[in-house]
Coordinates of C-alpha atoms and ligand atoms in Angstrom, one line a residue:
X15 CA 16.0 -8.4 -26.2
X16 CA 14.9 -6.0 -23.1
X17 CA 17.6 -4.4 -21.5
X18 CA 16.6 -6.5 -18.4
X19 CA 16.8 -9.8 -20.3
X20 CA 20.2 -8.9 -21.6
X21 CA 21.0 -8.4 -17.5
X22 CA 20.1 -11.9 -16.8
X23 CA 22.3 -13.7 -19.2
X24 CA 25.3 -15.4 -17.3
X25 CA 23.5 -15.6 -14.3
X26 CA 22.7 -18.9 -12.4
X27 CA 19.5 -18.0 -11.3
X28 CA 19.7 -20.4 -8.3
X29 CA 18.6 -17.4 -6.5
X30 CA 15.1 -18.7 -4.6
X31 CA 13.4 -16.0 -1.9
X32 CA 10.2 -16.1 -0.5
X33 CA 7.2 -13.9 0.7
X34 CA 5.6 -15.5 3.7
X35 CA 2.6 -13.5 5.0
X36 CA 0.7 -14.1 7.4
X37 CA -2.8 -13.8 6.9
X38 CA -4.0 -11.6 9.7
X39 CA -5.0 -8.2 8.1
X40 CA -5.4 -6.6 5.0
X41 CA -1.8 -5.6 3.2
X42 CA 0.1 -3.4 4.8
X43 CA 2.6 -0.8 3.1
X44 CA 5.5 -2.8 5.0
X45 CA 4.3 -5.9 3.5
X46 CA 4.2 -4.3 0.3
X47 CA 7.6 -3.3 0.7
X48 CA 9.4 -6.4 1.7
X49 CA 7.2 -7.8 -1.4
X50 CA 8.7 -5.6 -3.7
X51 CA 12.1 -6.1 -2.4
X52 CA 12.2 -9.8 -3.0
X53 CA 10.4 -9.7 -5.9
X54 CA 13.1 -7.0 -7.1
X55 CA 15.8 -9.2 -6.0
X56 CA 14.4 -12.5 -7.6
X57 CA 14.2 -10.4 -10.8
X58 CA 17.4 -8.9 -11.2
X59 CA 19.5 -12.1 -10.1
X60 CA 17.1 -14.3 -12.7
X61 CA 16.1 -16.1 -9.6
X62 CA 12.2 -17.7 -8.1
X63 CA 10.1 -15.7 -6.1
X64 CA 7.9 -17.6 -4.0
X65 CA 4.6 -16.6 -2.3
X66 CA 4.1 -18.6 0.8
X67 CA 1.4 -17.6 3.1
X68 CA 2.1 -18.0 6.9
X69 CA -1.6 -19.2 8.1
X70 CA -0.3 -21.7 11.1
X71 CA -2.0 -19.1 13.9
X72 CA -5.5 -20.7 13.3
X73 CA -7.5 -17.7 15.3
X74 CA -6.0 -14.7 13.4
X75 CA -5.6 -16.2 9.8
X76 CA -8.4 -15.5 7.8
X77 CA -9.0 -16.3 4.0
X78 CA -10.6 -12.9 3.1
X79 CA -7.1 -11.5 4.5
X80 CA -4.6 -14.2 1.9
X81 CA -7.2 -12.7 -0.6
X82 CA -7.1 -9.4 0.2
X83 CA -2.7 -9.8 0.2
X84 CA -2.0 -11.4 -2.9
X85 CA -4.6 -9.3 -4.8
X86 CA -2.6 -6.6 -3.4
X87 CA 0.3 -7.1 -4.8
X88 CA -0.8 -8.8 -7.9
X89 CA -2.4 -5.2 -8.6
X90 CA 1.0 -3.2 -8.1
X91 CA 2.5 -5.3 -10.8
X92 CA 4.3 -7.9 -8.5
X93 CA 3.9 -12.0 -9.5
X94 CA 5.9 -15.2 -8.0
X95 CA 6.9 -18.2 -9.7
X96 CA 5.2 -20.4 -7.0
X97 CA 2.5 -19.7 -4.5
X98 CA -0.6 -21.0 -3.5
X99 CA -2.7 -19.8 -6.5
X100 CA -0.3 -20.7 -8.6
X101 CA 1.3 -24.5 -7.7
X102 CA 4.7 -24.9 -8.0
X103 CA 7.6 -27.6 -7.4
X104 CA 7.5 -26.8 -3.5
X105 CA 4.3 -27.0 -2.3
X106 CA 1.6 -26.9 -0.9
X107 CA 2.2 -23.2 -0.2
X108 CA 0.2 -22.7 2.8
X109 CA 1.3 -23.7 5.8
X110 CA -1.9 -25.0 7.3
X111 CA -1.4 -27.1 4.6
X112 CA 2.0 -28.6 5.8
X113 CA 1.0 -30.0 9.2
X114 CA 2.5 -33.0 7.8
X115 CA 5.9 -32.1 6.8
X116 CA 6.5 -30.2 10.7
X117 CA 5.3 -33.1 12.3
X118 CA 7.8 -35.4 11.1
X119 CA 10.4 -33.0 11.4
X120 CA 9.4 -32.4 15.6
X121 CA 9.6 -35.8 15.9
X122 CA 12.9 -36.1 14.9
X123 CA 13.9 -33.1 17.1
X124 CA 11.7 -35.2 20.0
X125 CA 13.4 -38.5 18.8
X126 CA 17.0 -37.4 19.1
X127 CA 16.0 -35.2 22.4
X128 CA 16.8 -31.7 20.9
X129 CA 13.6 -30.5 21.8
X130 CA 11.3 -31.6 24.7
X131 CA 7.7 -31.5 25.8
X132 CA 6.9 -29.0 27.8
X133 CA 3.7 -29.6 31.0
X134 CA 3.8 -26.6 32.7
X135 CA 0.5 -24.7 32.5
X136 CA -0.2 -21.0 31.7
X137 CA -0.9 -20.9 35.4
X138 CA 2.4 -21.9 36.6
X139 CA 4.6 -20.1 33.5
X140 CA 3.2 -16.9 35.1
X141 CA 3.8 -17.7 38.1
X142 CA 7.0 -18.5 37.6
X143 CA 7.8 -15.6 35.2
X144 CA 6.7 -13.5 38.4
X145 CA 8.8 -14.4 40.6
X146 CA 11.9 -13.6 38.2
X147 CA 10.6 -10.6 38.1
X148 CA 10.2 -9.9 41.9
X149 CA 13.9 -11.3 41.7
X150 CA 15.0 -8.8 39.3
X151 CA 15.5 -11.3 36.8
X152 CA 14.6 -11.5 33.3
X153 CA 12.1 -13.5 33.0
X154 CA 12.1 -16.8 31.0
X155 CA 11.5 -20.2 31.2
X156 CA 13.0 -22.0 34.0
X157 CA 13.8 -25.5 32.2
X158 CA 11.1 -27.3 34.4
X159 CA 10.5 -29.8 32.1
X160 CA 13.5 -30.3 30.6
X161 CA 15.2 -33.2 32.4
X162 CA 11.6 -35.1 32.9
X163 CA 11.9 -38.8 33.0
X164 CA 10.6 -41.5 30.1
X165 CA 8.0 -42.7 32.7
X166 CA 7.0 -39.1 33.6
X167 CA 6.1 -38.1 30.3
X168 CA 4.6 -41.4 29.5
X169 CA 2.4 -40.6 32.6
X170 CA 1.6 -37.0 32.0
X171 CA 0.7 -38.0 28.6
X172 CA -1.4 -41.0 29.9
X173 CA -3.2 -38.8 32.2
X174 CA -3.8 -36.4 28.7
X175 CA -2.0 -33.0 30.4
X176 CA -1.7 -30.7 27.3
X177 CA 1.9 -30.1 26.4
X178 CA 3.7 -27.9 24.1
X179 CA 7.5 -28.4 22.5
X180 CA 10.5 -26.6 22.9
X181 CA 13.8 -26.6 22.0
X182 CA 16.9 -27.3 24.2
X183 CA 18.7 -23.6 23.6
X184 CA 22.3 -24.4 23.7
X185 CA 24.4 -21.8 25.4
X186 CA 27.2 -20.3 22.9
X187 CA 27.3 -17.6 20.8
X188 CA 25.9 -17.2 17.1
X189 CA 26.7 -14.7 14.5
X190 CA 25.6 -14.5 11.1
X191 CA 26.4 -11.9 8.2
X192 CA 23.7 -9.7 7.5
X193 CA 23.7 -8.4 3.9
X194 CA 22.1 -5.1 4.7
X195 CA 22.8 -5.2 8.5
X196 CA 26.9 -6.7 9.2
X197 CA 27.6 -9.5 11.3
X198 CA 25.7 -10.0 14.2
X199 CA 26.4 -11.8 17.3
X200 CA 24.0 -13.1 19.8
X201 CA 24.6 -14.8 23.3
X202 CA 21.9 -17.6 23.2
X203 CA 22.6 -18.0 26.9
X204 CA 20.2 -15.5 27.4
X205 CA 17.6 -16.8 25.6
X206 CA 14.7 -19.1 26.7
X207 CA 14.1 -22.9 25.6
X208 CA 11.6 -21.5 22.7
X209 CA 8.5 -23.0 22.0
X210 CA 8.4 -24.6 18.4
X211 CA 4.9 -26.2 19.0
X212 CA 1.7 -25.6 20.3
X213 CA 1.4 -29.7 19.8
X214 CA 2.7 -32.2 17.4
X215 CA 0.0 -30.7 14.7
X216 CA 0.8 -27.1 15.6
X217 CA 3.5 -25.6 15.0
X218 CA 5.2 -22.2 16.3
X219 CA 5.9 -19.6 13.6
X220 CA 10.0 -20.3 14.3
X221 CA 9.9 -23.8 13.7
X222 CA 7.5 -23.8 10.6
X223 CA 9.6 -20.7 8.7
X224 CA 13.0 -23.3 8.8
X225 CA 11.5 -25.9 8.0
X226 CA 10.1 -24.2 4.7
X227 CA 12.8 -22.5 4.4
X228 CA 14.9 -25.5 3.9
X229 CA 11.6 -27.5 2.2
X230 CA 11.7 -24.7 -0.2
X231 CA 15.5 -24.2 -1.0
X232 CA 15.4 -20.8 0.1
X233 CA 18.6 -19.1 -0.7
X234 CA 18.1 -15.7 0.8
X235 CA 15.4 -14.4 3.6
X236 CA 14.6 -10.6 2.7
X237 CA 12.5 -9.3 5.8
X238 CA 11.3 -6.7 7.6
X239 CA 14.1 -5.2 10.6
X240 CA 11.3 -6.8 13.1
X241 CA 12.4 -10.0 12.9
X242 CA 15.7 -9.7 13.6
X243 CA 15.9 -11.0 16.7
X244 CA 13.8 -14.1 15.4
X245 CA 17.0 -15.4 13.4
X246 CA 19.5 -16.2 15.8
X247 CA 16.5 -18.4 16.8
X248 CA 15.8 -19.8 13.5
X249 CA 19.7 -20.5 13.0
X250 CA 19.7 -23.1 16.0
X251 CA 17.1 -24.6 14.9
X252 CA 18.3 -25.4 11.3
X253 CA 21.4 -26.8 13.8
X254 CA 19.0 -28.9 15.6
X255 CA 17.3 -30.0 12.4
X256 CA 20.9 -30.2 10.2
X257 CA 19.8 -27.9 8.0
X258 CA 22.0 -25.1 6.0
X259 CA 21.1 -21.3 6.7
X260 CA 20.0 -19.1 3.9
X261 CA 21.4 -15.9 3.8
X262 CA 19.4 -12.8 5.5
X263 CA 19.2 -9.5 4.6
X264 CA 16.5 -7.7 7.4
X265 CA 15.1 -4.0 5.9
X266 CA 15.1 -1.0 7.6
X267 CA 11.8 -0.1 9.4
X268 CA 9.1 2.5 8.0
X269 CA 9.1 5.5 10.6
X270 CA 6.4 8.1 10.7
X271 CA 7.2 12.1 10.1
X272 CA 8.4 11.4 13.8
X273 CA 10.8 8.9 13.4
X274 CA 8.5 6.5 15.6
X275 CA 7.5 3.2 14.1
X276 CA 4.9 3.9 10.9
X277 CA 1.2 2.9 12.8
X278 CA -1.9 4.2 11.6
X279 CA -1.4 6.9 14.2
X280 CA 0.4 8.4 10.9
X281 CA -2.6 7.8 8.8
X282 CA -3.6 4.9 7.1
X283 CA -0.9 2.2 6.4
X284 CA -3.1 -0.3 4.4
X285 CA -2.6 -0.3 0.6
X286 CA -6.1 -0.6 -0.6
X287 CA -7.2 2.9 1.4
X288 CA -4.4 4.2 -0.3
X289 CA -5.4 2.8 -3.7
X290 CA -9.0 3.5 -3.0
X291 CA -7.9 7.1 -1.7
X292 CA -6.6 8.1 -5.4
X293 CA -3.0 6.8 -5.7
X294 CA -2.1 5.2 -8.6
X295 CA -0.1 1.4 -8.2
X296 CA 3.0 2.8 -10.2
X297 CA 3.4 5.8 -7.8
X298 CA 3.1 3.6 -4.8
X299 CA 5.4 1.5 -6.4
X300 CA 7.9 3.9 -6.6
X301 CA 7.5 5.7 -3.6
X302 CA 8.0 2.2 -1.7
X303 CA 10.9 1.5 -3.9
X304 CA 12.7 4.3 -2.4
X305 CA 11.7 3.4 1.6
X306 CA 15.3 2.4 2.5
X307 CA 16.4 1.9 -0.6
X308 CA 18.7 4.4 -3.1
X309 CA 19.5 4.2 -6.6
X310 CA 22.8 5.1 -7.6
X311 CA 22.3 8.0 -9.3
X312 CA 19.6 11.3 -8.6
X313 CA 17.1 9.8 -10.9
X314 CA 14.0 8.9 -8.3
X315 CA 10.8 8.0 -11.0
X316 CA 11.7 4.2 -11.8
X317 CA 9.0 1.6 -13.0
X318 CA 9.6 -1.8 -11.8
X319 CA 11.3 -2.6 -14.9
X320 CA 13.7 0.1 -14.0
X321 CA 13.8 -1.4 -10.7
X322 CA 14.5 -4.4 -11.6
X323 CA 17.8 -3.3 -13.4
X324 CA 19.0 -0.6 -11.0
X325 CA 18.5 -3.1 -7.8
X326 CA 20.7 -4.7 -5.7
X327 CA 20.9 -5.0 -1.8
X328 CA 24.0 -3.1 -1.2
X329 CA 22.2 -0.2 -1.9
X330 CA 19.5 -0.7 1.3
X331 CA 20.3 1.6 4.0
X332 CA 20.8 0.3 8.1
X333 CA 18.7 3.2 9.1
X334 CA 14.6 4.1 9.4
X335 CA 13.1 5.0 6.3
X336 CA 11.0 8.4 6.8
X337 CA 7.7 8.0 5.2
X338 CA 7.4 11.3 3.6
X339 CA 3.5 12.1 2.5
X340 CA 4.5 15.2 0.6
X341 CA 7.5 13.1 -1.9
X342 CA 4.6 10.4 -2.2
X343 CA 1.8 13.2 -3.5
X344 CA 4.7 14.3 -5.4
X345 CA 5.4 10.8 -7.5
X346 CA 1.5 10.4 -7.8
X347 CA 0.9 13.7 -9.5
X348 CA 3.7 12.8 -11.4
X349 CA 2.4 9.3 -12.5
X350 CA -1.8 11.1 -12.8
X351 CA 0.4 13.6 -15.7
X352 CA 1.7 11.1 -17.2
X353 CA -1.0 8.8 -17.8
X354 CA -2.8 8.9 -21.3
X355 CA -6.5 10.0 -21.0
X356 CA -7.9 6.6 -21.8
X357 CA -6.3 5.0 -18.9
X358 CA -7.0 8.1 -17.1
X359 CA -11.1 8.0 -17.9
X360 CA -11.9 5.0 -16.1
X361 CA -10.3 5.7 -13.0
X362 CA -11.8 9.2 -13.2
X363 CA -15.5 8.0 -14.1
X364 CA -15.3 5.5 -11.3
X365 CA -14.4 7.8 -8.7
X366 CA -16.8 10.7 -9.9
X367 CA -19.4 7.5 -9.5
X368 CA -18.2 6.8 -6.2
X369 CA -19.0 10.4 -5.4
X370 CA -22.1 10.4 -6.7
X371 CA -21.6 13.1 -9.4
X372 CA -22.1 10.6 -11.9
X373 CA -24.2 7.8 -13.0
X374 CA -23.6 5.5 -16.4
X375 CA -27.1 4.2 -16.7
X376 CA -28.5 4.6 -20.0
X377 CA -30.9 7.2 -20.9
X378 CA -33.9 5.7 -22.9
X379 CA -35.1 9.3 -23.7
X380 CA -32.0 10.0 -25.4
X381 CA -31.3 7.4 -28.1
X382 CA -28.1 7.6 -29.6
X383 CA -26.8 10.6 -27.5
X384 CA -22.8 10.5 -27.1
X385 CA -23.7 11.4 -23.1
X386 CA -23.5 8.5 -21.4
X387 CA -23.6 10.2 -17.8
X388 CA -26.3 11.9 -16.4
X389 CA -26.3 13.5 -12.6
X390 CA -28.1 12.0 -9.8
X391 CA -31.3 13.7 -10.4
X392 CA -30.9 12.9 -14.5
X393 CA -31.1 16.6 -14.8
X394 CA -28.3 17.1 -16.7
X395 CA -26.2 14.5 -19.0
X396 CA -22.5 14.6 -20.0
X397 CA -20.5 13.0 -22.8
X398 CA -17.3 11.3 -22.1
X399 CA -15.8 14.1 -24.3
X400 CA -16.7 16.2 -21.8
X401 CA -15.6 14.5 -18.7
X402 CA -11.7 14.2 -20.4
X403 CA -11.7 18.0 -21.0
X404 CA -12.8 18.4 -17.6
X405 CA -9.8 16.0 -16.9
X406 CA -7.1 17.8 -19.0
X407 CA -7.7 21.3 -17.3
X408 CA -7.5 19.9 -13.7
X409 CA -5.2 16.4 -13.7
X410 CA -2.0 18.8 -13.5
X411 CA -2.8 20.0 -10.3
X412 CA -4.2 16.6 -8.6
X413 CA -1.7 15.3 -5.8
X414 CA -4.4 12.4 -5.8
X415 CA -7.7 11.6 -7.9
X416 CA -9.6 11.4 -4.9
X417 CA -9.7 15.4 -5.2
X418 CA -11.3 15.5 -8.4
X419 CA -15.1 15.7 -6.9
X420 CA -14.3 18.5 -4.8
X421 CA -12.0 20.3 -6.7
X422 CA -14.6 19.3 -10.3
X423 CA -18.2 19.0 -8.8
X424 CA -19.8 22.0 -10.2
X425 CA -19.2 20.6 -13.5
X426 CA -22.0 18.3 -13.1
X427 CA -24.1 20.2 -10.3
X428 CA -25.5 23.6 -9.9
X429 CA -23.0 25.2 -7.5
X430 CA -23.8 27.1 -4.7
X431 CA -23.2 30.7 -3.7
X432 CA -22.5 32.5 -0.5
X433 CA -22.6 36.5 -1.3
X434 CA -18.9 37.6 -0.1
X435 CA -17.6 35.0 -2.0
X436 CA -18.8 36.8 -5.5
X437 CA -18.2 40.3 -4.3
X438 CA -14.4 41.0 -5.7
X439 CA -12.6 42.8 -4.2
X440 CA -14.4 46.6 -2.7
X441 CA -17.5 45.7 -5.1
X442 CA -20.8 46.6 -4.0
X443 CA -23.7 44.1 -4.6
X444 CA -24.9 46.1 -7.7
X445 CA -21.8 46.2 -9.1
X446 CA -21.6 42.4 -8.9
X447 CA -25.3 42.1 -10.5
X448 CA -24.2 44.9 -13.0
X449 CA -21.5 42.5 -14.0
X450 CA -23.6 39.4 -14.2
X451 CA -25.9 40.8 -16.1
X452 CA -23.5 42.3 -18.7
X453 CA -21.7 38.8 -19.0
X454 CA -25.7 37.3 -19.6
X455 CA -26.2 39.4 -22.2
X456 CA -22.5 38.6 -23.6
X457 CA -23.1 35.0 -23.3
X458 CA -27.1 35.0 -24.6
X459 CA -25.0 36.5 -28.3
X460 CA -22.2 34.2 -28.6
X461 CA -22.7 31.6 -31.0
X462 CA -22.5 28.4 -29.9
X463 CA -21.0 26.8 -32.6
X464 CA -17.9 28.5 -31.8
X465 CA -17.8 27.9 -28.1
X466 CA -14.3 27.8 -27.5
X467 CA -12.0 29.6 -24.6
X468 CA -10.2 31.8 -27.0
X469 CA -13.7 33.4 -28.5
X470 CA -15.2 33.4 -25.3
X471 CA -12.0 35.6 -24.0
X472 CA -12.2 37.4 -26.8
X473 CA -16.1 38.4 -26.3
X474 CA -15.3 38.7 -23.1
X475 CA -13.0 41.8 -23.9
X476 CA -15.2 45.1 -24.6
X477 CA -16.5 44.1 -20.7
X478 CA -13.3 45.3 -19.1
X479 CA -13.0 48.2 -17.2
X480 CA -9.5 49.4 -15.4
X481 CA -10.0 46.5 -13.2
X482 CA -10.7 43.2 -15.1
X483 CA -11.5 41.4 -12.0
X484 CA -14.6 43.1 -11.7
X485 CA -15.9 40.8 -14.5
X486 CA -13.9 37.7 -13.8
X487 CA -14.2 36.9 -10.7
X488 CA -18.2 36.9 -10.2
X489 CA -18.1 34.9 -13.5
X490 CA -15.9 32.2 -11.9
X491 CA -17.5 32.0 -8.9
X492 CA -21.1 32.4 -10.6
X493 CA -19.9 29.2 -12.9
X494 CA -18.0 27.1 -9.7
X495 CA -19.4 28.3 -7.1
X496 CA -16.0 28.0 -5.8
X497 CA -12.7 30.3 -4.3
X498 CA -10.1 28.2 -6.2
X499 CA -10.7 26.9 -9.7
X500 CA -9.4 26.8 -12.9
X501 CA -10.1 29.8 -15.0
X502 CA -13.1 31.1 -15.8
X503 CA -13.0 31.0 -19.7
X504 CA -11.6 27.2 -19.3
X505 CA -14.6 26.5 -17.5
X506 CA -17.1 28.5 -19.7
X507 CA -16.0 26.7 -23.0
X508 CA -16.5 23.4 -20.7
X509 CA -19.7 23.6 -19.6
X510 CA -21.2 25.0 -23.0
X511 CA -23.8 27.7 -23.6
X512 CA -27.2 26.3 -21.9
X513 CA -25.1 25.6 -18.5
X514 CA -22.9 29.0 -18.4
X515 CA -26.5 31.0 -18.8
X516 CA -28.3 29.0 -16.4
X517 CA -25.0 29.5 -13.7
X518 CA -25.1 33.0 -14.5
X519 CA -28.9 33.6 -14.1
X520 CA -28.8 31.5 -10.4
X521 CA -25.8 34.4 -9.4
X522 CA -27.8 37.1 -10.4
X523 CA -31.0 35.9 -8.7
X524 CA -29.0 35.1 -5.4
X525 CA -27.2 38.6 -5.5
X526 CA -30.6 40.5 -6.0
X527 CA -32.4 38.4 -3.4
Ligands
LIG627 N1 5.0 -14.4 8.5 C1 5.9 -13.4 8.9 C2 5.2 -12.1 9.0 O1 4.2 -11.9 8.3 C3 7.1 -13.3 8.1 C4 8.0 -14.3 8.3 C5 9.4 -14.2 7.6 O2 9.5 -13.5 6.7 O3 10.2 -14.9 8.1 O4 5.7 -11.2 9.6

């Protein structure tokens, strides 16, 4: 038995949250967060955690967008019990789906005049809003249409005017317990008759959360701080409607370095650049574990399992959560160290594809060669041997895999040169070609059979003068082409004989020309 199944005995696992995302961009980081955070919850209380997709604003929901959500979070590791791929007790799980179910419900609210159709026209509401304005007022709706008589509406309908519903807003004041947040208190006085419905077929985001909420037996609402000031509207209209309130529990916001609201002023906020961009799932797992949330202990690399055991609401914080780049390259070279080299590869081959340093189509010159890459131009052709020791020299260093062209091109290119670049330190030009051609006629002995980085620093040796650099650093930069790389024998016993003397003889013509 895990340790997390051993957790769940004794519990009741009556504990039912939901996701409910609306469908009107790709996923977000928050999105990913509050996805995480139920899912964590569902887990560790052994309850259901149910996808429900939020598609009633026809214009903005788009399928690509659910798509582009759930495979989202299906690729950090997260799954529901229910959801609209998946079926479930509940259903259907998309609320375009539901039109049905909120129709009956608004005309009970219609029925038992708790809510009422509303006439006015986007003219007049402005009009109106205006001049509460020019009044120093807040501006809300007036109640126009509230106290409209039988035959009034009977005629306005007749005559087809458009209408929309709202809610008769009781004046009082409603509290609830937040689990993250305390009690809150809100005067609904202030507060406008809310629309709930566009029309009897369309309903408003409000209405159609309670009524699913309730359709779906949620026990506990886990969402972003954004919507707090939705509940205390939600909460009259489960009165309206009869229904019980789940619990809610509303998460700190995401801030930027500046404490401002995280917007893609702060760079990108959607998932898949950040996937694409070279961050592995399990770092950004972790990293969004700990946005607002703290373990009790100093330990801060969790998988979900870990999660799953260590979480618990109490331990969510009132206060922004800082999005801090530098902790998240931290976890993600972390997580590229710790991944074995075959799941590694892929990820690496794939990207150095991307970046066309790397193609994988066969060579039909080659029959039976273990290179099964060649470069662009199919001068050159690498095994997959050699792409992993490429790999284990640099993957300590990577903050993200998206560095590993830049920081490994040369590797599968000829580099370039500029001249000051090879000159170490005071040495002349000569000096530099003296060098080169010394570490040619080194190279042109060694036996390749025993190309390793120990004999090649050990051939290497006799070169030295006082000042080893002299010979080091033109052979780095003849081999990379580069200021920063890994060492120069590392990337001689890489690239093998034919490649080092071809690297060596490109320096030595560009320093003479
Ligand atoms: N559909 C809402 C959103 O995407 C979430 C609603 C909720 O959690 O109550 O922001």
């Amino acid at each position: 038995m895990t340790a997390y199944q051993t957790k769940l005995q004794g519990m009741d696992g009556n504990v039912r949250v939901r996701m409910a995302p609306s469908p009107t961009g790709n996923l977000h980081i928050g999105t990913a967060r509050t996805a995480l955070f139920n899912w964590l919850f569902a887990r560790s209380q052994g309850g259901t955690f149910v996808m429900r997709i939020e598609d009633t604003d026809k214009e903005r929901s788009i399928k690509a967008y659910e798509e582009n959500i759930l495979q989202g979070l299906r690729g950090l590791g997260l799954d529901w019990d229910e959801g609209p791929d998946i079926g479930g007790a509940y259903g259907p799980y998309r609320q375009s789906e539901r039109t049905d179910i909120y129709k009956q419900y608004l005309q009970k609210l219609l029925d038992e005049d708790k809510a009422y159709r509303c006439f006015c026209t986007k003219e007049e509401l402005e009009a109106q809003e205006q001049e509460m304005i020019s009044g120093g007022e807040a501006p809300k709706y007036r109640g126009i249409c509230r106290n409209l008589q039988p035959e009034q509406i009977q005629n306005n309908i007749a005559k087809g005017k458009s209408f929309i519903i709202r809610v008769r807003m009781p004046a009082k004041k409603i509290s609830f317990h937040d689990l993250i947040r305390g009690k809150i208190t809100v005067d609904t006085g202030l507060l406008e008759d809310i629309a709930i419905a566009k029309s009897t077929a369309e309903p408003l985001y409000n209405f159609a959360v309670v009524v699913d909420d309730f359709a779906m037996n949620i026990t506990h609402v886990i969402r972003g701080e954004d919507h707090v000031s939705n509940t205390p509207k939600q909460l009259i209209i489960q009165e309206l409607l009869g229904f019980p309130s789940p619990q809610y529990a509303h998460l700190p916001l995401i801030l930027g370095p500046d404490k401002s609201k995280l917007s893609k002023r702060h760079g990108t906020t959607s998932v898949d650049e950040y996937l694409h961009d070279g961050y592995l799932p399990e770092a950004l797992v972790n990293f969004i574990a700990l946005l607002g949330w703290h373990p009790s202990g100093d330990k801060e690399l969790f998988t979900l399992d870990e999660l799953a055991l260590e979480f618990s609401l109490d331990r969510i914080q009132k206060s922004g959560a800082i999005f801090n780049m530098n902790k998240f390259n931290w976890l993600n070279n972390y997580y590229i160290r710790k991944k074995s080299m075959a799941e590694l590869m892929p990820l690496a081959v794939n990207i150095y594809e991307q970046a066309s340093l790397i193609t994988a189509a066969s060579l039909p010159d080659k029959a039976g060669t273990t290179d099964i890459y060649h470069n662009v131009d199919g001068t050159d052709a690498f095994s997959s041997e050699y792409i992993e020791k490429i790999l284990a020299i640099t993957r300590e260093r990577l903050q993200k895999l998206s560095e590993l062209p830049a920081a490994t091109d040369f590797f599968f290119t000829m580099p370039t040169y500029n001249a000051s670049l090879l000159l170490w330190r005071r040495m002349t030009k000569e000096q530099v070609a003296l060098s080169l051609q010394k570490l040619h006629e080194v190279f042109s002995e060694l036996d390749e059979t025993v190309w390793t980085t120990q004999t090649i620093s050990a051939a290497l040796e006799p070169l030295y003068g006082a000042d080893k650099g002299e010979i080091l650093w033109p052979l780095r930069v003849a081999l990379s082409g580069k200021q920063f790389s890994p060492g120069p024998f590392d990337i001689a016993a890489i690239l093998g004989k034919d490649r080092v003397l071809k690297r060596i003889a490109k320096a030595q013509e560009f320093i003479q020309s």
